[in-house]
GROMACS .gro file of C-alpha atoms in nm:
model
  325
    1MET     CA    1  -0.827  11.538   7.758
    2LEU     CA    2  -0.710  11.414   7.418
    3SER     CA    3  -0.658  11.071   7.572
    4GLY     CA    4  -1.015  11.076   7.705
    5ILE     CA    5  -1.156  11.161   7.362
    6ARG     CA    6  -0.958  10.876   7.210
    7ASN     CA    7  -1.104  10.636   7.466
    8ILE     CA    8  -1.457  10.754   7.392
    9LEU     CA    9  -1.404  10.714   7.017
   10ALA     CA   10  -1.256  10.368   7.067
   11ALA     CA   11  -1.553  10.261   7.278
   12ALA     CA   12  -1.800  10.401   7.025
   13THR     CA   13  -1.619  10.222   6.741
   14GLY     CA   14  -1.625   9.896   6.933
   15LEU     CA   15  -1.999   9.934   7.000
   16LEU     CA   16  -2.062  10.004   6.632
   17LEU     CA   17  -1.864   9.697   6.526
   18LEU     CA   18  -2.051   9.485   6.780
   19THR     CA   19  -2.385   9.607   6.643
   20VAL     CA   20  -2.286   9.548   6.280
   21THR     CA   21  -2.154   9.198   6.344
   22ALA     CA   22  -2.434   9.095   6.575
   23ALA     CA   23  -2.712   9.174   6.328
   24PRO     CA   24  -2.606   8.919   6.062
   25ALA     CA   25  -2.543   8.659   6.332
   26SER     CA   26  -2.897   8.703   6.463
   27HIS     CA   27  -3.036   8.679   6.112
   28ALA     CA   28  -2.832   8.366   6.041
   29GLN     CA   29  -2.982   8.198   6.348
   30ALA     CA   30  -3.339   8.249   6.226
   31LYS     CA   31  -3.508   7.909   6.200
   32LYS     CA   32  -3.555   7.780   5.848
   33PRO     CA   33  -3.842   7.563   5.723
   34THR     CA   34  -3.764   7.202   5.633
   35ILE     CA   35  -3.797   7.140   5.258
   36MET     CA   36  -3.859   6.832   5.043
   37VAL     CA   37  -3.827   6.851   4.662
   38VAL     CA   38  -4.065   6.634   4.456
   39PRO     CA   39  -4.172   6.620   4.090
   40ASP     CA   40  -4.491   6.811   4.010
   41ASP     CA   41  -4.808   6.606   3.954
   42ALA     CA   42  -4.828   6.729   3.594
   43TRP     CA   43  -4.474   6.604   3.526
   44CYS     CA   44  -4.559   6.264   3.679
   45THR     CA   45  -4.875   6.238   3.468
   46ALA     CA   46  -4.699   6.339   3.146
   47ASN     CA   47  -4.429   6.079   3.205
   48GLY     CA   48  -4.662   5.799   3.316
   49TYR     CA   49  -4.561   5.786   3.682
   50ILE     CA   50  -4.908   5.758   3.837
   51ILE     CA   51  -5.066   5.512   4.082
   52GLU     CA   52  -5.441   5.445   4.071
   53THR     CA   53  -5.586   5.326   4.402
   54ASP     CA   54  -5.934   5.240   4.523
   55ASN     CA   55  -6.012   5.486   4.804
   56GLN     CA   56  -6.338   5.359   4.952
   57GLY     CA   57  -6.496   5.304   4.612
   58LYS     CA   58  -6.341   5.604   4.439
   59THR     CA   59  -6.038   5.585   4.212
   60THR     CA   60  -5.758   5.813   4.329
   61ARG     CA   61  -5.463   5.906   4.105
   62THR     CA   62  -5.144   5.989   4.291
   63PRO     CA   63  -4.780   6.035   4.181
   64ASP     CA   64  -4.564   5.722   4.174
   65TYR     CA   65  -4.249   5.880   4.316
   66GLU     CA   66  -4.077   5.548   4.374
   67ARG     CA   67  -4.091   5.429   4.011
   68ALA     CA   68  -4.006   5.778   3.884
   69LEU     CA   69  -3.688   5.782   4.094
   70GLN     CA   70  -3.597   5.431   3.983
   71GLU     CA   71  -3.646   5.492   3.611
   72ASN     CA   72  -3.575   5.860   3.541
   73ILE     CA   73  -3.217   5.966   3.606
   74ASP     CA   74  -3.296   6.325   3.497
   75LEU     CA   75  -3.546   6.348   3.783
   76VAL     CA   76  -3.297   6.218   4.038
   77THR     CA   77  -3.024   6.460   3.934
   78THR     CA   78  -3.270   6.751   3.904
   79ILE     CA   79  -3.400   6.695   4.259
   80THR     CA   80  -3.039   6.672   4.379
   81LYS     CA   81  -2.945   6.994   4.202
   82ILE     CA   82  -3.238   7.195   4.338
   83GLY     CA   83  -3.168   7.047   4.679
   84GLU     CA   84  -2.811   7.175   4.655
   85LEU     CA   85  -2.937   7.526   4.572
   86MET     CA   86  -3.168   7.510   4.876
   87ASN     CA   87  -2.891   7.380   5.096
   88GLU     CA   88  -2.664   7.665   4.991
   89ARG     CA   89  -2.931   7.897   5.131
   90GLN     CA   90  -2.930   7.697   5.456
   91PHE     CA   91  -3.270   7.533   5.417
   92PRO     CA   92  -3.283   7.190   5.590
   93LEU     CA   93  -3.373   6.917   5.342
   94LYS     CA   94  -3.567   6.592   5.350
   95ASP     CA   95  -3.458   6.349   5.079
   96LEU     CA   96  -3.750   6.200   4.884
   97SER     CA   97  -3.561   5.880   4.803
   98THR     CA   98  -3.469   5.821   5.168
   99VAL     CA   99  -3.828   5.881   5.281
  100ILE     CA  100  -3.957   5.621   5.033
  101LYS     CA  101  -3.694   5.366   5.141
  102ASN     CA  102  -3.796   5.413   5.505
  103LEU     CA  103  -4.159   5.356   5.409
  104ASN     CA  104  -4.072   5.035   5.227
  105ARG     CA  105  -3.886   4.904   5.532
  106ASN     CA  106  -4.208   4.929   5.730
  107ALA     CA  107  -4.376   4.636   5.556
  108ALA     CA  108  -4.633   4.594   5.833
  109GLU     CA  109  -4.796   4.931   5.768
  110ASP     CA  110  -5.169   4.888   5.707
  111GLU     CA  111  -5.343   5.016   5.394
  112MET     CA  112  -5.613   5.178   5.608
  113LEU     CA  113  -5.706   5.244   5.967
  114VAL     CA  114  -6.015   5.055   6.080
  115SER     CA  115  -6.232   5.095   6.388
  116ARG     CA  116  -6.201   4.783   6.603
  117THR     CA  117  -6.573   4.773   6.678
  118SER     CA  118  -6.777   4.920   6.392
  119GLY     CA  119  -6.535   4.872   6.102
  120ALA     CA  120  -6.551   5.240   6.008
  121SER     CA  121  -6.237   5.351   5.821
  122LEU     CA  122  -6.056   5.638   5.658
  123ALA     CA  123  -5.807   5.555   5.381
  124GLU     CA  124  -5.472   5.722   5.326
  125THR     CA  125  -5.321   5.751   4.978
  126PRO     CA  126  -4.958   5.662   4.893
  127TYR     CA  127  -4.893   6.037   4.853
  128ASP     CA  128  -5.031   6.104   5.202
  129ARG     CA  129  -4.799   5.841   5.347
  130VAL     CA  130  -4.490   5.990   5.183
  131ILE     CA  131  -4.572   6.344   5.298
  132THR     CA  132  -4.663   6.226   5.648
  133ARG     CA  133  -4.340   6.030   5.688
  134ALA     CA  134  -4.126   6.319   5.560
  135LYS     CA  135  -4.281   6.574   5.799
  136ALA     CA  136  -4.134   6.857   5.592
  137ASP     CA  137  -4.278   7.204   5.645
  138ILE     CA  138  -4.285   7.287   5.273
  139ILE     CA  139  -4.297   7.071   4.961
  140VAL     CA  140  -4.120   7.217   4.657
  141GLU     CA  141  -4.270   7.080   4.336
  142VAL     CA  142  -4.060   7.103   4.020
  143LEU     CA  143  -4.184   7.085   3.660
  144TRP     CA  144  -3.979   7.135   3.345
  145ARG     CA  145  -3.997   7.108   2.968
  146VAL     CA  146  -3.704   7.090   2.725
  147ASN     CA  147  -3.707   7.332   2.429
  148THR     CA  148  -3.487   7.253   2.128
  149THR     CA  149  -3.371   7.511   1.873
  150GLY     CA  150  -3.114   7.367   1.635
  151PRO     CA  151  -2.817   7.240   1.838
  152LYS     CA  152  -2.920   7.443   2.142
  153ARG     CA  153  -3.159   7.351   2.418
  154SER     CA  154  -3.329   7.548   2.691
  155ILE     CA  155  -3.548   7.469   2.988
  156THR     CA  156  -3.890   7.609   3.068
  157TYR     CA  157  -3.944   7.542   3.436
  158GLN     CA  158  -4.183   7.599   3.724
  159LEU     CA  159  -4.111   7.581   4.096
  160LYS     CA  160  -4.403   7.574   4.335
  161GLY     CA  161  -4.385   7.590   4.713
  162VAL     CA  162  -4.671   7.410   4.890
  163ASP     CA  163  -4.746   7.416   5.262
  164ALA     CA  164  -4.722   7.046   5.353
  165TYR     CA  165  -4.998   7.075   5.614
  166SER     CA  166  -5.259   7.297   5.448
  167GLY     CA  167  -5.178   7.211   5.084
  168LYS     CA  168  -5.184   7.581   4.993
  169ASN     CA  169  -4.948   7.730   4.735
  170ILE     CA  170  -4.722   7.974   4.916
  171ALA     CA  171  -4.442   8.047   4.666
  172SER     CA  172  -4.376   8.022   4.293
  173ALA     CA  173  -4.109   8.088   4.033
  174GLU     CA  174  -4.111   8.015   3.662
  175GLY     CA  175  -3.932   8.108   3.345
  176THR     CA  176  -3.721   7.990   3.052
  177GLY     CA  177  -3.345   7.971   3.069
  178ALA     CA  178  -3.106   8.097   2.803
  179PRO     CA  179  -3.038   7.854   2.515
  180SER     CA  180  -2.729   7.642   2.575
  181PHE     CA  181  -2.524   7.372   2.405
  182SER     CA  182  -2.530   7.178   2.733
  183ALA     CA  183  -2.691   6.835   2.704
  184GLU     CA  184  -2.751   6.783   3.075
  185ILE     CA  185  -3.099   6.874   3.195
  186PRO     CA  186  -2.996   6.937   3.560
  187VAL     CA  187  -2.733   7.187   3.442
  188LEU     CA  188  -2.991   7.363   3.224
  189ILE     CA  189  -3.234   7.376   3.516
  190GLU     CA  190  -2.968   7.516   3.748
  191GLU     CA  191  -2.881   7.787   3.495
  192ALA     CA  192  -3.250   7.869   3.445
  193VAL     CA  193  -3.363   7.886   3.809
  194LEU     CA  194  -3.054   8.043   3.962
  195GLU     CA  195  -3.163   8.400   3.888
  196LYS     CA  196  -3.497   8.360   4.068
  197MET     CA  197  -3.394   8.124   4.347
  198ASP     CA  198  -3.333   8.396   4.607
  199GLY     CA  199  -3.677   8.546   4.544
  200PHE     CA  200  -3.838   8.203   4.563
  201THR     CA  201  -3.671   8.107   4.890
  202SER     CA  202  -3.759   8.449   5.031
  203GLN     CA  203  -4.128   8.367   4.973
  204LEU     CA  204  -4.080   8.033   5.150
  205GLN     CA  205  -3.913   8.200   5.447
  206SER     CA  206  -4.184   8.467   5.474
  207HIS     CA  207  -4.450   8.197   5.493
  208PHE     CA  208  -4.257   8.010   5.761
  209ASP     CA  209  -4.204   8.329   5.962
  210ASP     CA  210  -4.581   8.378   5.958
  211MET     CA  211  -4.626   8.023   6.093
  212VAL     CA  212  -4.380   8.092   6.373
  213GLU     CA  213  -4.581   8.399   6.474
  214ASN     CA  214  -4.938   8.288   6.399
  215GLY     CA  215  -4.924   7.908   6.407
  216ARG     CA  216  -4.947   7.631   6.150
  217GLU     CA  217  -5.273   7.596   5.957
  218VAL     CA  218  -5.450   7.259   5.976
  219VAL     CA  219  -5.798   7.105   5.957
  220LEU     CA  220  -5.963   6.934   6.254
  221ASN     CA  221  -6.294   6.749   6.233
  222VAL     CA  222  -6.502   6.603   6.514
  223ARG     CA  223  -6.723   6.307   6.425
  224VAL     CA  224  -6.966   6.084   6.615
  225PHE     CA  225  -6.966   5.711   6.534
  226ASP     CA  226  -7.307   5.582   6.429
  227ASN     CA  227  -7.293   5.280   6.657
  228GLY     CA  228  -7.619   5.316   6.847
  229SER     CA  229  -7.458   5.467   7.156
  230GLY     CA  230  -7.686   5.771   7.145
  231LEU     CA  231  -7.393   6.009   7.183
  232SER     CA  232  -7.454   6.354   7.033
  233LEU     CA  233  -7.273   6.686   7.016
  234GLU     CA  234  -7.593   6.833   7.159
  235ASP     CA  235  -7.552   6.638   7.486
  236GLU     CA  236  -7.528   6.875   7.782
  237TYR     CA  237  -7.275   6.883   8.065
  238ASP     CA  238  -7.359   7.125   8.347
  239GLY     CA  239  -7.592   7.312   8.113
  240GLU     CA  240  -7.345   7.345   7.827
  241GLU     CA  241  -7.369   7.149   7.502
  242LEU     CA  242  -7.074   6.929   7.404
  243ALA     CA  243  -7.030   7.130   7.083
  244GLU     CA  244  -6.992   7.449   7.287
  245ILE     CA  245  -6.739   7.280   7.515
  246ILE     CA  246  -6.529   7.171   7.215
  247ASP     CA  247  -6.554   7.519   7.063
  248SER     CA  248  -6.427   7.672   7.388
  249TRP     CA  249  -6.137   7.425   7.400
  250MET     CA  250  -6.039   7.523   7.046
  251ALA     CA  251  -6.039   7.892   7.141
  252GLN     CA  252  -5.811   7.823   7.436
  253ASN     CA  253  -5.562   7.600   7.253
  254THR     CA  254  -5.519   7.762   6.909
  255VAL     CA  255  -5.267   8.039   6.842
  256ASN     CA  256  -5.432   8.378   6.893
  257HIS     CA  257  -5.769   8.190   6.909
  258ARG     CA  258  -5.761   8.152   6.531
  259PHE     CA  259  -5.989   7.890   6.375
  260ASN     CA  260  -6.306   7.873   6.170
  261LEU     CA  261  -6.601   7.646   6.250
  262SER     CA  262  -6.727   7.593   5.897
  263ASP     CA  263  -6.996   7.333   5.962
  264GLN     CA  264  -7.180   7.191   6.263
  265THR     CA  265  -7.457   6.938   6.321
  266GLU     CA  266  -7.544   6.707   6.609
  267ASN     CA  267  -7.294   6.454   6.467
  268LEU     CA  268  -7.007   6.662   6.331
  269MET     CA  269  -6.800   6.978   6.367
  270ASN     CA  270  -6.566   7.087   6.088
  271PHE     CA  271  -6.289   7.326   6.190
  272GLU     CA  272  -6.085   7.490   5.912
  273GLN     CA  273  -5.795   7.737   5.917
  274VAL     CA  274  -5.702   7.601   6.260
  275ARG     CA  275  -5.377   7.763   6.374
  276ILE     CA  276  -5.183   7.526   6.598
  277PRO     CA  277  -4.849   7.606   6.767
  278LEU     CA  278  -4.531   7.494   6.591
  279TYR     CA  279  -4.401   7.345   6.915
  280ARG     CA  280  -4.540   7.165   7.217
  281PRO     CA  281  -4.468   7.287   7.572
  282ASN     CA  282  -4.176   7.039   7.596
  283GLY     CA  283  -4.013   7.193   7.288
  284ASN     CA  284  -4.090   6.905   7.051
  285PRO     CA  285  -4.265   6.981   6.722
  286MET     CA  286  -4.644   7.002   6.730
  287ASP     CA  287  -4.833   6.831   6.449
  288THR     CA  288  -5.201   6.775   6.377
  289ARG     CA  289  -5.207   6.434   6.546
  290HIS     CA  290  -5.063   6.567   6.873
  291PHE     CA  291  -5.306   6.857   6.871
  292ALA     CA  292  -5.604   6.627   6.808
  293ASN     CA  293  -5.484   6.388   7.077
  294SER     CA  294  -5.489   6.675   7.326
  295LEU     CA  295  -5.859   6.722   7.250
  296ARG     CA  296  -5.916   6.346   7.275
  297LYS     CA  297  -5.755   6.336   7.622
  298PHE     CA  298  -5.957   6.639   7.734
  299LEU     CA  299  -6.284   6.474   7.634
  300GLY     CA  300  -6.177   6.143   7.787
  301ALA     CA  301  -6.133   6.297   8.132
  302ALA     CA  302  -6.406   6.373   8.387
  303PRO     CA  303  -6.674   6.494   8.370
  304TYR     CA  304  -6.712   6.395   8.003
  305ASN     CA  305  -6.549   6.048   8.002
  306ILE     CA  306  -6.603   6.018   7.627
  307THR     CA  307  -6.423   5.736   7.447
  308SER     CA  308  -6.273   5.852   7.118
  309LYS     CA  309  -5.997   5.791   6.867
  310VAL     CA  310  -5.786   6.008   6.637
  311VAL     CA  311  -5.753   5.931   6.267
  312THR     CA  312  -5.517   6.140   6.056
  313LYS     CA  313  -5.510   6.191   5.681
  314GLY     CA  314  -5.177   6.332   5.573
  315LEU     CA  315  -5.008   6.591   5.788
  316GLY     CA  316  -5.274   6.857   5.786
  317ARG     CA  317  -5.599   6.685   5.881
  318ALA     CA  318  -5.714   6.492   6.184
  319ASP     CA  319  -6.054   6.351   6.274
  320VAL     CA  320  -6.147   6.306   6.640
  321ILE     CA  321  -6.408   6.034   6.628
  322LEU     CA  322  -6.627   6.012   6.936
  323GLY     CA  323  -6.799   5.699   7.063
  324GLU     CA  324  -6.544   5.419   7.027
  325LYS     CA  325  -6.178   5.330   6.984
   0.00000   0.00000   0.00000
């Protein structure tokens, strides 16, 4: 009998050990969001790293990441240091410098996308191109200021997590580090942010977990080209208006039917807070372009047979333009 009790206790102990060891393993396998670290817009402006571009008659000011990385060694080492802290917490990283180099290799990239027939266009800023090429889930923006008190220096910093698709702020951390005799800004930043890094990355992970469960938030617009074709969102197919057909498609293809039709006329439909799946049925990542292309293909098939094209602006917005390619 004593032998039997020992066997039971041994089995129970083994089960307990299995449970204890399995839990961390499961947690470690949880998917992490991909991160890219960039300088905050305010830092770029204060240091003169800004590009002014003509966006269809309007002047747009965007960060000049390329020149900032070429000229400011403190920025390069700071991005590297924060990247190391993220990597230690097992967050996959996209390197800003590598993304820019890849963009520069593609010398044939057009400044804007133009309709082949009507000449209608939607411009994309240099910032949009960088973010689109990186395809990171979250952009971490860093801003810092050096404080000097006698021979000591300290860093006042701000970290901001931004959803790369929706542009919404989803995490933040800020503070001032202890004064130090250290002369290296990246070391001062590391000392300052280390205490709050776990809380900051926890906010990032919580946001990503919500995306896994409820989908990624994007914007999708439907437009009709003014090319004299007579096409309208009020056109009827088997007694149902085209706008209603598109609305039904959105309900069927968004996660938990979550989207908001914020504006509608005979020539446009603006969908906001559109929750698209993180992955396509084949397991590849889903992005706004793929989602919009699914709608384009649906409308191009019978009985609608509507010619259309997809134009994207950054990662988080796509326009499905009906009436021409």
